[in-house]
Coordinates of N, CA and C in Angstrom, one line a residue:
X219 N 120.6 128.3 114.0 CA 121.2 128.3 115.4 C 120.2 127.6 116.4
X220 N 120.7 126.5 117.1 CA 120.1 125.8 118.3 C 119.4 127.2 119.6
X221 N 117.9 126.8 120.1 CA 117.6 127.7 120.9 C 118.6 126.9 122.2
X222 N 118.5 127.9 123.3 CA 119.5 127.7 124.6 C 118.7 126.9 124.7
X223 N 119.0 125.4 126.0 CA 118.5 124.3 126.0 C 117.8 124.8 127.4
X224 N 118.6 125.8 128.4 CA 117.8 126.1 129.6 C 117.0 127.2 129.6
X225 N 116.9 127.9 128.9 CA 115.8 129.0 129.2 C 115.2 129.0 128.0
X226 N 115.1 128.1 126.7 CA 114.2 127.6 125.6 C 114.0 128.9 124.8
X227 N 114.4 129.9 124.8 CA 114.0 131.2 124.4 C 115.4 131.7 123.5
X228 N 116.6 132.1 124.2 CA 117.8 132.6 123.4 C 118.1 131.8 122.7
X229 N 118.9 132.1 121.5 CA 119.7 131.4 120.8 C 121.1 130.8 121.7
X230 N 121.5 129.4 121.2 CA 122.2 128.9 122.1 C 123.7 128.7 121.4
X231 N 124.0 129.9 121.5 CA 125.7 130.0 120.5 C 126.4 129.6 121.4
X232 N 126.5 129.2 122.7 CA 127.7 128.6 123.7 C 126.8 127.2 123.7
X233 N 127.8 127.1 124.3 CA 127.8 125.3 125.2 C 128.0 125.1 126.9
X234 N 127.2 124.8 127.2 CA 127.2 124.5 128.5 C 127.0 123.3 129.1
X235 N 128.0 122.6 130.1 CA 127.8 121.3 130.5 C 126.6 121.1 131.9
X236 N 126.0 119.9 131.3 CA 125.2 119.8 132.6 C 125.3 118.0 132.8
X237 N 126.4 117.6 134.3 CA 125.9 118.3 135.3 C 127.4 119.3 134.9
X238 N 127.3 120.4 135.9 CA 128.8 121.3 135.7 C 129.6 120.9 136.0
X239 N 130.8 120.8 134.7 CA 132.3 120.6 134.8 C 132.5 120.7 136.1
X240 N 132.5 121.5 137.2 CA 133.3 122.2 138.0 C 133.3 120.9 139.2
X241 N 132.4 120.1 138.9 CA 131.9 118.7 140.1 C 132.9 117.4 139.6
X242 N 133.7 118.0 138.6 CA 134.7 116.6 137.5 C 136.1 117.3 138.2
X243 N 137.6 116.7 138.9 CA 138.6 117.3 138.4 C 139.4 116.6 137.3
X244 N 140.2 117.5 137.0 CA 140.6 116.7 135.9 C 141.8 115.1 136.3
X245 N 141.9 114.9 135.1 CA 140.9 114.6 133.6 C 139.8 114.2 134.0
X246 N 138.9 115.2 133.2 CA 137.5 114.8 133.3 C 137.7 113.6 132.4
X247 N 135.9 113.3 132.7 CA 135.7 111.9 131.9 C 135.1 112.2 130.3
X248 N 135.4 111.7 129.5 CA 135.1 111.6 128.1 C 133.6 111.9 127.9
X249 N 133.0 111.2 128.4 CA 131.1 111.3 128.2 C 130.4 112.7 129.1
X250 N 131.4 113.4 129.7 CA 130.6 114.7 129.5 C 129.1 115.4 128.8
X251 N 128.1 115.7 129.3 CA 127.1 116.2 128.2 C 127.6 117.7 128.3
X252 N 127.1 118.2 127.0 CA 127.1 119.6 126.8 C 126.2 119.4 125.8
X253 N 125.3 121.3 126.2 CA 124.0 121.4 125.4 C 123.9 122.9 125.1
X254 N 123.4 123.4 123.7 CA 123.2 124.5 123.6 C 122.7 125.9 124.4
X255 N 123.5 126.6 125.2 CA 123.2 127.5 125.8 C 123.4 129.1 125.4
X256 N 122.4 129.7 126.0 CA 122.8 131.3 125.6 C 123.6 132.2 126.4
X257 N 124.5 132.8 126.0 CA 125.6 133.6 127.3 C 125.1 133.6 128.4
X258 N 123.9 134.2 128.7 CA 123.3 134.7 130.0 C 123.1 133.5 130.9
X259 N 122.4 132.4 130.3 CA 122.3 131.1 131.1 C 123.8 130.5 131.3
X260 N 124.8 130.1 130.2 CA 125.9 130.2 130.7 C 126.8 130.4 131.8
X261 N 127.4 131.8 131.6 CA 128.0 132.9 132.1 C 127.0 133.0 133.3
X262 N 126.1 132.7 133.3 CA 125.5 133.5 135.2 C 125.4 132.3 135.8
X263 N 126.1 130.9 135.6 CA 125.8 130.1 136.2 C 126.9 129.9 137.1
X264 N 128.3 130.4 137.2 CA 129.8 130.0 137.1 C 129.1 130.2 138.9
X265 N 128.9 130.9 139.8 CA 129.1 130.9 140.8 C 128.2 130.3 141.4
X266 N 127.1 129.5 141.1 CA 126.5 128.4 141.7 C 127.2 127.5 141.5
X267 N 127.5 127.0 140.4 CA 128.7 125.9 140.2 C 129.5 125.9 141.3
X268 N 130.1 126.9 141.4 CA 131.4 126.8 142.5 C 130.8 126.2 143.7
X269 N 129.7 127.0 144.5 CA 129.5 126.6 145.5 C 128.7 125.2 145.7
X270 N 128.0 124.8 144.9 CA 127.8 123.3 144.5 C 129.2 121.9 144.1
X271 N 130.4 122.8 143.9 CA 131.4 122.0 143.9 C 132.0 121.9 145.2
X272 N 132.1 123.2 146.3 CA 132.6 123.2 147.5 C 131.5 122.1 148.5
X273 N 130.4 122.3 148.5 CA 129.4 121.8 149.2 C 129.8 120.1 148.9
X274 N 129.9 119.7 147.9 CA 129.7 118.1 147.1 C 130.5 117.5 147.6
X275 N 131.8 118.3 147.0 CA 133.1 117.6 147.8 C 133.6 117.9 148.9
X276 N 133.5 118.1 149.4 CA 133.1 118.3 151.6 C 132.6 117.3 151.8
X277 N 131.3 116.4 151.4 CA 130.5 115.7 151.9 C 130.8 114.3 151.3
X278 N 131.8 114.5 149.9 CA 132.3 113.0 148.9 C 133.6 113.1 149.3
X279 N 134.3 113.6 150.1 CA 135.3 113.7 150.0 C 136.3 112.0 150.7
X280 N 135.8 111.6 151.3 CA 135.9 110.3 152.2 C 135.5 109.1 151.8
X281 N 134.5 109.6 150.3 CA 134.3 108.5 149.8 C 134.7 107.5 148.7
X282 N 135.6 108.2 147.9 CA 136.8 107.4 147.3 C 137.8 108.5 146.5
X283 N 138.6 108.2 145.8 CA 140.1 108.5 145.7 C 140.0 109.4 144.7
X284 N 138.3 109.6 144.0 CA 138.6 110.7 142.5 C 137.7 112.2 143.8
X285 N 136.9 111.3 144.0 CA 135.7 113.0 145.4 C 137.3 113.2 146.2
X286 N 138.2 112.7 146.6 CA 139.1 113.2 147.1 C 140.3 114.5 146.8
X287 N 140.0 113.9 145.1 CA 140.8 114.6 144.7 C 140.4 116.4 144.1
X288 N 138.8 116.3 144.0 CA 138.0 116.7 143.4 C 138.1 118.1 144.7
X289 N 138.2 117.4 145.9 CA 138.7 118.6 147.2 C 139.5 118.9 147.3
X290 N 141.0 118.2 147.1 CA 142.5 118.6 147.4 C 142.4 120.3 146.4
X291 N 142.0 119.2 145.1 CA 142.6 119.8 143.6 C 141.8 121.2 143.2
X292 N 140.8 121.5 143.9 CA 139.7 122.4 143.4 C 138.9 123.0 144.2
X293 N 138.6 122.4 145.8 CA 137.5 123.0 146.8 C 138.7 123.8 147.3
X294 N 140.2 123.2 147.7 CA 140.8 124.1 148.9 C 141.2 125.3 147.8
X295 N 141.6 125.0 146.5 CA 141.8 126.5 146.2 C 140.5 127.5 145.9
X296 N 139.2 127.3 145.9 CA 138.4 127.7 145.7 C 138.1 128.5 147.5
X297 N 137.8 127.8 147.7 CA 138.4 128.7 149.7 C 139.1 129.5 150.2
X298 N 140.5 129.1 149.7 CA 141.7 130.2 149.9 C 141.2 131.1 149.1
X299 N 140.8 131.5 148.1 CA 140.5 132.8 147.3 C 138.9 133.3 147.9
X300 N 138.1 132.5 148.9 CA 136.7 133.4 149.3 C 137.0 132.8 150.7
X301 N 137.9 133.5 151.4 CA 138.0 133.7 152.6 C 136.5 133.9 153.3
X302 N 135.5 134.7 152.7 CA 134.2 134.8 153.5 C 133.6 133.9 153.4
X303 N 133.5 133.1 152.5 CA 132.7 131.5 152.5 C 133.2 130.3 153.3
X304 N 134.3 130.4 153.1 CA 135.3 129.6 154.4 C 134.8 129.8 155.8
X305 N 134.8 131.2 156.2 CA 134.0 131.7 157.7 C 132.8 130.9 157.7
X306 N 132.6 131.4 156.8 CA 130.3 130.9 157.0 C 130.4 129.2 156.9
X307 N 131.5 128.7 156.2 CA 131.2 127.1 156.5 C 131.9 126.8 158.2
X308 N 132.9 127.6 158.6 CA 133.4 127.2 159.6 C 132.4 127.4 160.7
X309 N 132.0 128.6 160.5 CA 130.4 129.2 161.4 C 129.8 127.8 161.6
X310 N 129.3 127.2 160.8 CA 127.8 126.3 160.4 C 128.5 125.1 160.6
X311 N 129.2 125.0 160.7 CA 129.9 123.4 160.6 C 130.0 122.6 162.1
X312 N 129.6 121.4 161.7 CA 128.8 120.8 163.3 C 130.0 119.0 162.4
X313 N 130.4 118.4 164.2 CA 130.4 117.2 164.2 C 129.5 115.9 163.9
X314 N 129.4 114.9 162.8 CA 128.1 114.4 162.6 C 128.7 113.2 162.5
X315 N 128.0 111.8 163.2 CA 128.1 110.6 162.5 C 127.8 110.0 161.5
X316 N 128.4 109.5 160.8 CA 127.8 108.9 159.6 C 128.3 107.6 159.0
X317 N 127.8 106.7 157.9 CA 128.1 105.7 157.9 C 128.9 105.7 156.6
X318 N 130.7 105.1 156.7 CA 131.4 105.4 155.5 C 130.9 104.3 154.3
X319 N 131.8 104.3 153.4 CA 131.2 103.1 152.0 C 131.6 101.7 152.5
X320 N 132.4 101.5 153.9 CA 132.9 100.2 154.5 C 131.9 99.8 155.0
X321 N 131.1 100.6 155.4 CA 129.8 100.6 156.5 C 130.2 100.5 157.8
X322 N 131.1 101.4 158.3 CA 131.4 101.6 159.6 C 130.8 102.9 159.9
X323 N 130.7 102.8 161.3 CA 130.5 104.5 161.7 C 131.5 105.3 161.9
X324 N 131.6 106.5 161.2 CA 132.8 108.0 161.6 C 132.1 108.7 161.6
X325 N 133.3 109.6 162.3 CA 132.7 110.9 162.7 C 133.5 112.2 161.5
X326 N 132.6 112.8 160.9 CA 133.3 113.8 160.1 C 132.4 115.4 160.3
X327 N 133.2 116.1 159.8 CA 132.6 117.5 159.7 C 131.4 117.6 158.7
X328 N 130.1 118.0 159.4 CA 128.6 118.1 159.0 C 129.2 120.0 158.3
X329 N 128.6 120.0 157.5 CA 128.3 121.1 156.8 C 126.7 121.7 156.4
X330 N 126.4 122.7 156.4 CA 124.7 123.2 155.7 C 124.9 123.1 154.5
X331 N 124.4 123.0 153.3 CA 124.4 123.2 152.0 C 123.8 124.6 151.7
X332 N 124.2 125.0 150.9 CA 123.8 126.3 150.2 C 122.7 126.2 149.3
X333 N 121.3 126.1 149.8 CA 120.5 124.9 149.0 C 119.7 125.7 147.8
X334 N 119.8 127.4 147.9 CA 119.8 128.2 146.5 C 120.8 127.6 145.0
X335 N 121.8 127.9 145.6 CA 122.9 127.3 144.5 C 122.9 125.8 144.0
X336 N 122.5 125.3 145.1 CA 122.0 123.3 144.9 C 120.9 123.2 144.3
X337 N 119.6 124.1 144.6 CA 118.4 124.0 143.5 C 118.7 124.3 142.1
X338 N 119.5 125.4 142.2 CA 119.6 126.2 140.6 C 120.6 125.4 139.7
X339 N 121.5 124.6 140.7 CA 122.4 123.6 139.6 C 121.7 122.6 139.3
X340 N 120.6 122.0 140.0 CA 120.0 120.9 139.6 C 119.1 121.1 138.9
X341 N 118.3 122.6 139.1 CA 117.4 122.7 137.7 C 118.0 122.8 136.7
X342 N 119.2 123.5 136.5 CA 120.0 123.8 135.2 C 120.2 122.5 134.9
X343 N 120.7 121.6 135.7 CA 120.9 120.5 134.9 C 119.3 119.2 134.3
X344 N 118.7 119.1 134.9 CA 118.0 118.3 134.4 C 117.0 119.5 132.9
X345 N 117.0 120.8 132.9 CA 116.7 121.4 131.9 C 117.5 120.8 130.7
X346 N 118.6 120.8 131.1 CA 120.0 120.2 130.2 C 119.6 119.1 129.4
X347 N 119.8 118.4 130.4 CA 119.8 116.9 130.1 C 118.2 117.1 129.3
X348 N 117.2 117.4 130.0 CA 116.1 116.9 129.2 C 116.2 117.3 127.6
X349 N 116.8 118.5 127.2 CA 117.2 119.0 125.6 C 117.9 117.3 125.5
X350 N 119.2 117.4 126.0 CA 120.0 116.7 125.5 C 118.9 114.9 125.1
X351 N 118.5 114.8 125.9 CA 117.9 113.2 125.2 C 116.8 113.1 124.7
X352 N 115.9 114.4 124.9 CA 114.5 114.7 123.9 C 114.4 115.2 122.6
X353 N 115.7 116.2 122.3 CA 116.4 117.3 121.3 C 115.5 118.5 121.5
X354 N 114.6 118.5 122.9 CA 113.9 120.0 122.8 C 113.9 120.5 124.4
X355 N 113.4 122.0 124.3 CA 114.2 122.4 125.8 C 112.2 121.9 126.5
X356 N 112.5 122.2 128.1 CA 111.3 122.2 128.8 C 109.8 123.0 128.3
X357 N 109.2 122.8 128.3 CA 108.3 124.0 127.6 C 107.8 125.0 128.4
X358 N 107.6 125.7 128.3 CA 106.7 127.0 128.9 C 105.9 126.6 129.6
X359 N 104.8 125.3 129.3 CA 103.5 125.6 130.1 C 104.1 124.0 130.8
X360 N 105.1 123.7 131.5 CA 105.5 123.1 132.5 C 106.4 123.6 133.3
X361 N 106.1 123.0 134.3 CA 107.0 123.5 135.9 C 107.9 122.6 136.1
X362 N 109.0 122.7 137.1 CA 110.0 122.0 137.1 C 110.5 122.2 138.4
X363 N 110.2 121.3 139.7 CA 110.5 121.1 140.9 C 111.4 120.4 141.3
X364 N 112.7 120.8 142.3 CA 113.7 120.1 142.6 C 113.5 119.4 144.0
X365 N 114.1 118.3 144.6 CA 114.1 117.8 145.8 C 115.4 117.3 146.1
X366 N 115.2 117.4 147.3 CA 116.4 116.8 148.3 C 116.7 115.1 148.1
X367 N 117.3 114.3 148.7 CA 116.9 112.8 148.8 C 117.8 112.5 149.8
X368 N 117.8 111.6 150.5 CA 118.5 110.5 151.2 C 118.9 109.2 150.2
X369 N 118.3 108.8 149.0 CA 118.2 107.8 148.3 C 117.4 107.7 147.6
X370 N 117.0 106.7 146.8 CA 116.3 106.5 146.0 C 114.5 106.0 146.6
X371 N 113.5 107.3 146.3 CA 112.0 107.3 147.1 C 111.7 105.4 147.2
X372 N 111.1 104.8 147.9 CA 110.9 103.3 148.2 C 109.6 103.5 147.5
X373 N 108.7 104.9 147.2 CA 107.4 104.7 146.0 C 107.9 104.3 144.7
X374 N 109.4 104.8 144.2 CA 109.6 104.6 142.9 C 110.1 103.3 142.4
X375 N 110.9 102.7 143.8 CA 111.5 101.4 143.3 C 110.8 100.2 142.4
X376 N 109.5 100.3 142.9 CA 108.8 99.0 141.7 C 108.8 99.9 140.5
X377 N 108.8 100.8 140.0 CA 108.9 101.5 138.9 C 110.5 102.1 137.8
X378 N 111.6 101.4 138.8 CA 112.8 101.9 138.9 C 113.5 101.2 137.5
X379 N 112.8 100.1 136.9 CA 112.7 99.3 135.7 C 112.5 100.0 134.5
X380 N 111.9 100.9 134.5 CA 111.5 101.9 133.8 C 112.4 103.2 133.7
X381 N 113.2 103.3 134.2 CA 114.0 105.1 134.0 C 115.4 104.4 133.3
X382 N 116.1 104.7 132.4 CA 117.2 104.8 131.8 C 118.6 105.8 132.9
X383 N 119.0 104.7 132.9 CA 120.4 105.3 133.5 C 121.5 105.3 132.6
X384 N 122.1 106.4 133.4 CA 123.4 107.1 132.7 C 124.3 107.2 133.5
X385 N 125.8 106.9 133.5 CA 126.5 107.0 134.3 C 128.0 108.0 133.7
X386 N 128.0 108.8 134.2 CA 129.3 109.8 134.1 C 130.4 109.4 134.6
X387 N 131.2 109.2 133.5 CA 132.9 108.9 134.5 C 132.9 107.8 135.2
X388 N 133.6 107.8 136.0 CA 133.8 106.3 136.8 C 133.1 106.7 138.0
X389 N 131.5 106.5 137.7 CA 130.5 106.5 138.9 C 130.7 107.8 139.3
X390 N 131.0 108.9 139.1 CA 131.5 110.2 139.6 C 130.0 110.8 139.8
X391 N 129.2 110.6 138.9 CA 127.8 110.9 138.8 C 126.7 110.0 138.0
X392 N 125.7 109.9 138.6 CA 124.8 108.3 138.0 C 123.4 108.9 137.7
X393 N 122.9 109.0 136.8 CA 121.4 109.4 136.5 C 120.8 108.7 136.3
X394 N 119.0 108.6 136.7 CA 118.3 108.2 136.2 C 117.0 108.9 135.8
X395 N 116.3 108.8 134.4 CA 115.1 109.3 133.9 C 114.1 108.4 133.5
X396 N 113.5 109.4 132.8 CA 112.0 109.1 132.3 C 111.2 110.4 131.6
X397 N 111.4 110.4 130.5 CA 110.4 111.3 129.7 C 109.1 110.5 129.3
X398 N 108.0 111.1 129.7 CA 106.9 110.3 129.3 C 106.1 110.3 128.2
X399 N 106.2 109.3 127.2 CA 106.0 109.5 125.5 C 104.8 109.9 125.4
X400 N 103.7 110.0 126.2 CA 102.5 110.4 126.1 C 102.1 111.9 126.2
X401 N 103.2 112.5 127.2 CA 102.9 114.0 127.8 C 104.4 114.1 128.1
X402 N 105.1 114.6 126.9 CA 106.9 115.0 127.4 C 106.8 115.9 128.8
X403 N 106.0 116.7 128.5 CA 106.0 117.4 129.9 C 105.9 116.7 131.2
X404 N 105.8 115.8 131.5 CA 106.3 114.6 132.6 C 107.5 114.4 132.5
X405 N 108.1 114.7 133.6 CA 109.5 113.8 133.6 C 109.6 113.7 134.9
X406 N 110.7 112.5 135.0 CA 111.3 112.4 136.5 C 112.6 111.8 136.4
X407 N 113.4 112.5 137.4 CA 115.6 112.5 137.5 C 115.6 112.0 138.4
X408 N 116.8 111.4 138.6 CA 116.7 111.2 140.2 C 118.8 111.2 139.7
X409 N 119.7 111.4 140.5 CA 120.7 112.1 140.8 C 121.2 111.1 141.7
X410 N 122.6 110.9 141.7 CA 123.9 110.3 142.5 C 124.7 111.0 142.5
X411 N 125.5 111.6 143.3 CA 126.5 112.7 142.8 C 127.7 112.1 143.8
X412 N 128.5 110.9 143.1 CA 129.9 110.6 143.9 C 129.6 109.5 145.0
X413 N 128.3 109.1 145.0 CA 127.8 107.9 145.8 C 127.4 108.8 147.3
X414 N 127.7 110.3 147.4 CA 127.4 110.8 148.8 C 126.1 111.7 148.5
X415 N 125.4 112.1 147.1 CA 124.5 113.5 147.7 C 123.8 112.9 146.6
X416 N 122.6 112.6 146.8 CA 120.9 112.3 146.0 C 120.5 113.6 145.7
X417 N 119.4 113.7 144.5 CA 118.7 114.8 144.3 C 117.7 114.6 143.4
X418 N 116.7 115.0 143.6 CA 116.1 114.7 142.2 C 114.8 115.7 141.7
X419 N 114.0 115.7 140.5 CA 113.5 116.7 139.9 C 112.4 116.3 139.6
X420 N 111.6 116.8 138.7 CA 109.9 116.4 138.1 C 109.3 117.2 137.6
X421 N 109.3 117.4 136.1 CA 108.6 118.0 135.3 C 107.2 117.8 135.3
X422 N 106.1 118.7 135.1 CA 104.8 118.5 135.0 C 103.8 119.7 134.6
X423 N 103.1 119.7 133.8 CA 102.3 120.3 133.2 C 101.8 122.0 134.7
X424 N 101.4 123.1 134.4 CA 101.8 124.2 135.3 C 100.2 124.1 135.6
X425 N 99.4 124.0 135.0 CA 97.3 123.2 135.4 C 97.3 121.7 136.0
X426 N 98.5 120.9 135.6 CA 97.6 119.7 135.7 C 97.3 119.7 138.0

């Protein structure tokens, strides 16, 4: 039996996708990853998912016809059934300009992210992903730090030759890595999620 791919420790009798199904509507796309997980990592992940699917598509929603759908089909019924999270986005919700994929300026509804539930889906996923292209989970004696982005850091770009990209579905989600063959415990993600929300991660030794 495969150990869980995110907490390296349980046995991983389920499967868990990373990034989470719940950011795809259907039909999802065929190239899905899924990686050995244990119930607990699983099962306790379902409600960060959610609100990392509400948050994502609020913000991709204007950006083309599948992040549209991804809100119609899945954010508004996810709302109607948590009336209280509906309030607290309506609370926090501010008018913001921004620049669409035409490159004009609009004006749309600014939202806060829930950036508990945004960290923990992004560590769960690049934990993921790192099993899934190394065949082993993170190790114990490394740490694993999540970040925000606007885009892709302007330190990494002469280095951007170097990370392996992956693309999910039709651009729905775009990765890039790097495990470093010398010290696996190096790594670095960097995240597109629907062409509207960057993110990215970095594995590294818990002394160095």
């Amino acid at each position: 039996m495969p150990v869980c791919a995110i907490c390296g420790e349980r046995e991983g009798t389920t499967r868990d996708h990373v990034p989470p199904k719940a950011i795809f509507p259907k039909p999802r796309p065929a190239n899905l990853v899924t990686v050995p997980a244990c119930p607990d990592c699983n099962n306790g992940a379902s409600d960060n998912d959610d609100l990392f699917k509400v948050f994502l598509s609020m913000q991709a929603a204007g950006n083309n016809e599948i992040a549209r759908r991804l809100f119609q089909e899945k954010t508004v019924r996810t709302l109607q059934r948590n009336q209280s999270l509906l309030s607290a986005i309506r609370r926090e919700s501010t008018e913001v300009e921004v620049v669409n994929n035409q490159g004009l300026l609009e004006t749309r509804r600014g939202v806060l992210w829930n950036s508990a539930a945004h960290d923990a889906v992004i560590e769960r996923t690049i934990r993921g992903l790192y099993f899934h292209h190394s065949g082993s989970s993170v190790t114990h004696d490394a740490q694993l730090s999540v970040q925000w982005l606007s885009g892709v850091p302007e330190e990494i770009l002469p280095q951007i030759h170097l990370f392996r990209e992956v693309v999910l579905g039709d651009n729905q989600v775009t990765y890039k890595y790097i495990i470093f063959e010398d010290d696996p415990r190096h790594s670095l993600w960097l995240f597109d999620f629907y062409g509207a929300h960057w993110a990215s991660g970095h594995t590294s030794p818990i002394h160095s």
